[in-house]
Every structure is written in C-alpha cells, then in structure tokens.
Amino acid sequence: MSVQERKERERAGRERLIVATARELAEQQGWDAVTTRRLAERIEYSQPVLYSHFRGKREIIGAVALEGAAEMATALRAATSAADGPRTRVTALARAYLGFAERHPAVYDAMFQLDGGLAFADEDTPEPLKDAFGALLETLGEVAGDGVHPGLFTELFWAALHGLATLTRAGRLPSGDAERRVELLVDRLAML
C-alpha cells in the first residue's frame, strides 16, 4: 500500500468517525449539542482537523442525512421485498418508514428538518436522496392508479408519512392510534 492510499484510508476513517460521533451525540442530546468543539473533544482530534473534513455543522448534518437516506432506502426495500401483494407491500413500506423515523429521530431531522446544504427534487440532488425516493417510488408507483403520475403519487404518500412521523413525535397525535392511521392511509390514499 502506498503512502497516499494509507492517508486516504485514514482520512476516510476520520470522516466516518466524525459522522458517527455527530449522530450519536445528536441522538443522545439533540442537534443543539452537536458543536465542532464537542465533536473534536469526543473524537480526540483538534477542531482544525474537523474543519479539514467539513466546513462546519451544516456539512456534518448533510453527511448524516446522506448516510441516513441510504439506510432508509435499505430498510424500505427490505420491508417491501418480504411482502406479498401490493397492499401488504404498501403497508410494510409505511410501517418501515415510520419505524425508521421513530428509531432514528436525529437522523430523520438531519434528512428532512435541518439545513444540511443538500438539494432536493433537483438534478443536483445527491444520489442517496434520489435512491431513498426511488425506494418509495418502487412500491408506490405500482399503486398510483390510472391517470395518476407515479412520482406525484409517491410525493403525496411520502408527505402523509412525513406528517405522521413528525406529528406523532411532537406528541400532537395520540400514540395508540398509530396502526389505525397506517391502515387508513393505505385504504384511503392508496385505495388498496
């Protein structure tokens, strides 16, 4: 292995450590607790080393969002691949989405609530974000209905899931009706 390859491997390892530490701190204490000073202390590198990887917290949030999008896409595909039939797949997709948002609130915030400097719904949208939308579209596109654009239907269903995730987490919806909401969403919006 050349010196250059070793340096690149070490740099990639430091970057993974920064992102993992930011995620951990955000999940434990919220994004307000994630500062470059605290991250530098936790990973035992100086702040200039941190800034050599990311220009600031915004870019770190963006990196967490991209990692989260890839994880969400994997979780959605795993849930739907095990399901048989359109209704079961859409229900599995909804449960997997809401479950991801519940289990990873700080990552979910990085993906959809905080400014990570990422473009959405644009040709410059990073591939992990496109892939996460693609994981939704793969299942929802097949149930969009006649004359309904699959992408628009997917956006609408996604918006409903996001609303459920956000309102539930904020305590605005009673927790006991979560499963009934998923059933209504599938029955009424996807008409399955």
mmCIF file of C-alpha atoms in Angstrom:
data_model
loop_
_atom_site.group_PDB
_atom_site.id
_atom_site.type_symbol
_atom_site.label_atom_id
_atom_site.label_comp_id
_atom_site.label_asym_id
_atom_site.label_seq_id
_atom_site.Cartn_x
_atom_site.Cartn_y
_atom_site.Cartn_z
ATOM 1 C CA MET A 1 0.000 0.000 0.000
ATOM 2 C CA SER A 2 1.319 3.408 -0.949
ATOM 3 C CA VAL A 3 1.617 6.308 1.455
ATOM 4 C CA GLN A 4 -1.109 8.135 -0.480
ATOM 5 C CA GLU A 5 -3.506 5.184 -0.184
ATOM 6 C CA ARG A 6 -2.855 4.937 3.543
ATOM 7 C CA LYS A 7 -3.501 8.670 4.003
ATOM 8 C CA GLU A 8 -6.736 8.441 2.035
ATOM 9 C CA ARG A 9 -7.861 5.443 4.117
ATOM 10 C CA GLU A 10 -7.029 7.303 7.348
ATOM 11 C CA ARG A 11 -8.887 10.396 6.119
ATOM 12 C CA ALA A 12 -11.966 8.342 5.240
ATOM 13 C CA GLY A 13 -11.809 6.689 8.662
ATOM 14 C CA ARG A 14 -11.676 10.078 10.421
ATOM 15 C CA GLU A 15 -14.624 11.279 8.356
ATOM 16 C CA ARG A 16 -16.683 8.198 9.291
ATOM 17 C CA LEU A 17 -15.748 8.760 12.936
ATOM 18 C CA ILE A 18 -16.885 12.402 12.807
ATOM 19 C CA VAL A 19 -20.235 11.475 11.232
ATOM 20 C CA ALA A 20 -20.825 8.557 13.613
ATOM 21 C CA THR A 21 -19.968 10.712 16.626
ATOM 22 C CA ALA A 22 -22.239 13.522 15.443
ATOM 23 C CA ARG A 23 -25.097 11.039 15.006
ATOM 24 C CA GLU A 24 -24.524 9.541 18.428
ATOM 25 C CA LEU A 25 -24.383 12.919 20.141
ATOM 26 C CA ALA A 26 -27.456 14.179 18.277
ATOM 27 C CA GLU A 27 -29.464 11.036 19.123
ATOM 28 C CA GLN A 28 -28.483 11.333 22.795
ATOM 29 C CA GLN A 29 -28.750 15.090 23.334
ATOM 30 C CA GLY A 30 -30.223 16.667 20.203
ATOM 31 C CA TRP A 31 -28.605 18.604 17.372
ATOM 32 C CA ASP A 32 -28.044 21.685 19.530
ATOM 33 C CA ALA A 33 -25.470 19.660 21.468
ATOM 34 C CA VAL A 34 -23.504 18.928 18.286
ATOM 35 C CA THR A 35 -20.764 21.539 18.039
ATOM 36 C CA THR A 36 -17.378 21.297 16.401
ATOM 37 C CA ARG A 37 -15.761 21.786 19.800
ATOM 38 C CA ARG A 38 -17.667 18.864 21.370
ATOM 39 C CA LEU A 39 -17.064 16.662 18.336
ATOM 40 C CA ALA A 40 -13.345 17.430 18.403
ATOM 41 C CA GLU A 41 -13.195 16.543 22.086
ATOM 42 C CA ARG A 42 -15.092 13.286 21.598
ATOM 43 C CA ILE A 43 -13.064 12.060 18.638
ATOM 44 C CA GLU A 44 -9.813 13.313 20.186
ATOM 45 C CA TYR A 45 -8.748 15.429 17.229
ATOM 46 C CA SER A 46 -8.357 19.182 17.043
ATOM 47 C CA GLN A 47 -11.035 21.434 15.600
ATOM 48 C CA PRO A 48 -8.801 22.246 12.586
ATOM 49 C CA VAL A 49 -8.750 18.520 11.762
ATOM 50 C CA LEU A 50 -12.548 18.524 11.874
ATOM 51 C CA TYR A 51 -12.635 21.566 9.599
ATOM 52 C CA SER A 52 -10.317 19.814 7.157
ATOM 53 C CA HIS A 53 -13.167 17.339 6.593
ATOM 54 C CA PHE A 54 -16.255 19.544 6.987
ATOM 55 C CA ARG A 55 -16.615 23.322 6.769
ATOM 56 C CA GLY A 56 -18.977 23.282 9.717
ATOM 57 C CA LYS A 57 -22.021 21.771 11.344
ATOM 58 C CA ARG A 58 -24.168 22.239 8.243
ATOM 59 C CA GLU A 59 -21.941 19.912 6.216
ATOM 60 C CA ILE A 60 -21.888 17.391 9.053
ATOM 61 C CA ILE A 61 -25.701 17.424 9.108
ATOM 62 C CA GLY A 62 -25.632 16.878 5.345
ATOM 63 C CA ALA A 63 -23.302 13.893 5.718
ATOM 64 C CA VAL A 64 -25.576 12.398 8.385
ATOM 65 C CA ALA A 65 -28.571 12.986 6.104
ATOM 66 C CA LEU A 66 -26.923 11.181 3.193
ATOM 67 C CA GLU A 67 -25.963 8.251 5.402
ATOM 68 C CA GLY A 68 -29.497 8.148 6.815
ATOM 69 C CA ALA A 69 -31.060 8.243 3.353
ATOM 70 C CA ALA A 70 -29.018 5.213 2.310
ATOM 71 C CA GLU A 71 -30.048 3.374 5.473
ATOM 72 C CA MET A 72 -33.697 4.292 4.977
ATOM 73 C CA ALA A 73 -33.658 3.085 1.372
ATOM 74 C CA THR A 74 -32.217 -0.239 2.520
ATOM 75 C CA ALA A 75 -34.827 -0.566 5.281
ATOM 76 C CA LEU A 76 -37.708 0.238 2.918
ATOM 77 C CA ARG A 77 -36.546 -2.247 0.309
ATOM 78 C CA ALA A 78 -36.019 -4.961 2.913
ATOM 79 C CA ALA A 79 -39.529 -4.433 4.308
ATOM 80 C CA THR A 80 -41.229 -4.447 0.922
ATOM 81 C CA SER A 81 -39.260 -7.340 -0.558
ATOM 82 C CA ALA A 82 -40.605 -9.656 2.133
ATOM 83 C CA ALA A 83 -44.216 -8.586 1.498
ATOM 84 C CA ASP A 84 -46.587 -10.341 -0.886
ATOM 85 C CA GLY A 85 -49.050 -8.288 -2.900
ATOM 86 C CA PRO A 86 -49.480 -4.529 -3.367
ATOM 87 C CA ARG A 87 -51.484 -3.863 -0.172
ATOM 88 C CA THR A 88 -49.033 -5.774 2.000
ATOM 89 C CA ARG A 89 -46.056 -4.037 0.327
ATOM 90 C CA VAL A 90 -47.504 -0.536 0.807
ATOM 91 C CA THR A 91 -48.386 -1.298 4.430
ATOM 92 C CA ALA A 92 -44.880 -2.681 5.032
ATOM 93 C CA LEU A 93 -43.378 0.408 3.397
ATOM 94 C CA ALA A 94 -45.419 2.758 5.616
ATOM 95 C CA ARG A 95 -44.516 0.849 8.772
ATOM 96 C CA ALA A 96 -40.831 0.721 7.826
ATOM 97 C CA TYR A 97 -40.755 4.465 7.091
ATOM 98 C CA LEU A 98 -42.467 5.395 10.346
ATOM 99 C CA GLY A 99 -40.330 2.915 12.267
ATOM 100 C CA PHE A 100 -37.137 4.414 10.848
ATOM 101 C CA ALA A 101 -38.267 7.930 11.816
ATOM 102 C CA GLU A 102 -39.091 6.744 15.337
ATOM 103 C CA ARG A 103 -35.860 4.783 15.894
ATOM 104 C CA HIS A 104 -33.554 7.468 14.430
ATOM 105 C CA PRO A 105 -35.088 10.863 15.267
ATOM 106 C CA ALA A 106 -31.863 12.867 14.951
ATOM 107 C CA VAL A 107 -31.008 11.257 11.611
ATOM 108 C CA TYR A 108 -34.583 11.861 10.422
ATOM 109 C CA ASP A 109 -34.243 15.517 11.444
ATOM 110 C CA ALA A 110 -30.972 15.768 9.523
ATOM 111 C CA MET A 111 -32.681 14.316 6.469
ATOM 112 C CA PHE A 112 -35.879 16.368 6.470
ATOM 113 C CA GLN A 113 -35.915 19.139 9.086
ATOM 114 C CA LEU A 114 -32.449 20.677 9.297
ATOM 115 C CA ASP A 115 -30.380 22.516 6.716
ATOM 116 C CA GLY A 116 -27.650 20.167 5.591
ATOM 117 C CA GLY A 117 -26.977 22.113 2.418
ATOM 118 C CA LEU A 118 -28.444 19.370 0.225
ATOM 119 C CA ALA A 119 -30.573 19.886 -2.866
ATOM 120 C CA PHE A 120 -33.890 18.028 -3.012
ATOM 121 C CA ALA A 121 -36.031 17.404 -6.092
ATOM 122 C CA ASP A 122 -33.331 18.801 -8.344
ATOM 123 C CA GLU A 123 -30.831 17.434 -10.818
ATOM 124 C CA ASP A 124 -28.134 18.229 -8.229
ATOM 125 C CA THR A 125 -29.829 16.042 -5.619
ATOM 126 C CA PRO A 126 -27.228 13.643 -4.204
ATOM 127 C CA GLU A 127 -27.644 10.008 -5.188
ATOM 128 C CA PRO A 128 -28.540 8.667 -1.697
ATOM 129 C CA LEU A 129 -31.518 11.068 -1.540
ATOM 130 C CA LYS A 130 -32.643 10.064 -5.036
ATOM 131 C CA ASP A 131 -32.309 6.416 -4.054
ATOM 132 C CA ALA A 132 -34.403 6.867 -0.906
ATOM 133 C CA PHE A 133 -37.154 8.437 -3.011
ATOM 134 C CA GLY A 134 -36.665 5.624 -5.516
ATOM 135 C CA ALA A 135 -37.270 3.077 -2.748
ATOM 136 C CA LEU A 136 -40.632 4.742 -2.086
ATOM 137 C CA LEU A 137 -41.448 5.007 -5.796
ATOM 138 C CA GLU A 138 -40.731 1.325 -6.463
ATOM 139 C CA THR A 139 -43.644 0.289 -4.269
ATOM 140 C CA LEU A 140 -45.944 3.289 -4.520
ATOM 141 C CA GLY A 141 -45.617 3.720 -8.273
ATOM 142 C CA GLU A 142 -47.363 0.410 -8.836
ATOM 143 C CA VAL A 143 -50.466 1.544 -6.889
ATOM 144 C CA ALA A 144 -50.720 5.148 -8.113
ATOM 145 C CA GLY A 145 -53.773 4.360 -10.190
ATOM 146 C CA ASP A 146 -54.844 5.069 -13.743
ATOM 147 C CA GLY A 147 -54.022 8.543 -14.961
ATOM 148 C CA VAL A 148 -52.014 9.395 -11.833
ATOM 149 C CA HIS A 149 -48.340 10.226 -12.260
ATOM 150 C CA PRO A 150 -46.399 7.712 -10.100
ATOM 151 C CA GLY A 151 -43.922 10.350 -8.935
ATOM 152 C CA LEU A 152 -46.657 12.747 -7.816
ATOM 153 C CA PHE A 153 -48.500 9.987 -6.004
ATOM 154 C CA THR A 154 -45.274 8.978 -4.273
ATOM 155 C CA GLU A 155 -44.670 12.593 -3.196
ATOM 156 C CA LEU A 156 -48.183 12.802 -1.748
ATOM 157 C CA PHE A 157 -47.892 9.489 0.131
ATOM 158 C CA TRP A 158 -44.421 10.465 1.376
ATOM 159 C CA ALA A 159 -45.788 13.813 2.597
ATOM 160 C CA ALA A 160 -48.503 11.955 4.522
ATOM 161 C CA LEU A 161 -45.909 9.630 6.096
ATOM 162 C CA HIS A 162 -43.700 12.579 6.978
ATOM 163 C CA GLY A 163 -46.638 14.347 8.564
ATOM 164 C CA LEU A 164 -47.498 11.281 10.615
ATOM 165 C CA ALA A 165 -43.896 10.847 11.720
ATOM 166 C CA THR A 166 -43.473 14.495 12.653
ATOM 167 C CA LEU A 167 -46.826 14.961 14.402
ATOM 168 C CA THR A 168 -46.510 11.691 16.317
ATOM 169 C CA ARG A 169 -43.024 12.544 17.528
ATOM 170 C CA ALA A 170 -44.161 16.001 18.615
ATOM 171 C CA GLY A 171 -46.936 14.416 20.685
ATOM 172 C CA ARG A 172 -49.632 16.004 18.514
ATOM 173 C CA LEU A 173 -51.268 12.657 17.700
ATOM 174 C CA PRO A 174 -52.339 10.011 20.232
ATOM 175 C CA SER A 175 -49.843 7.151 20.144
ATOM 176 C CA GLY A 176 -52.488 4.450 20.498
ATOM 177 C CA ASP A 177 -53.886 5.023 17.002
ATOM 178 C CA ALA A 178 -50.634 4.639 15.058
ATOM 179 C CA GLU A 179 -51.556 1.330 13.411
ATOM 180 C CA ARG A 180 -55.041 2.550 12.534
ATOM 181 C CA ARG A 181 -53.517 5.594 10.826
ATOM 182 C CA VAL A 182 -51.326 3.357 8.658
ATOM 183 C CA GLU A 183 -54.366 1.248 7.710
ATOM 184 C CA LEU A 184 -56.402 4.357 6.816
ATOM 185 C CA LEU A 185 -53.533 5.772 4.798
ATOM 186 C CA VAL A 186 -53.228 2.560 2.802
ATOM 187 C CA ASP A 187 -57.004 2.112 2.453
ATOM 188 C CA ARG A 188 -57.911 5.676 1.519
ATOM 189 C CA LEU A 189 -54.869 7.202 -0.142
ATOM 190 C CA ALA A 190 -53.555 4.134 -1.928
ATOM 191 C CA MET A 191 -57.114 2.774 -2.214
ATOM 192 C CA LEU A 192 -55.978 -0.778 -1.575
#
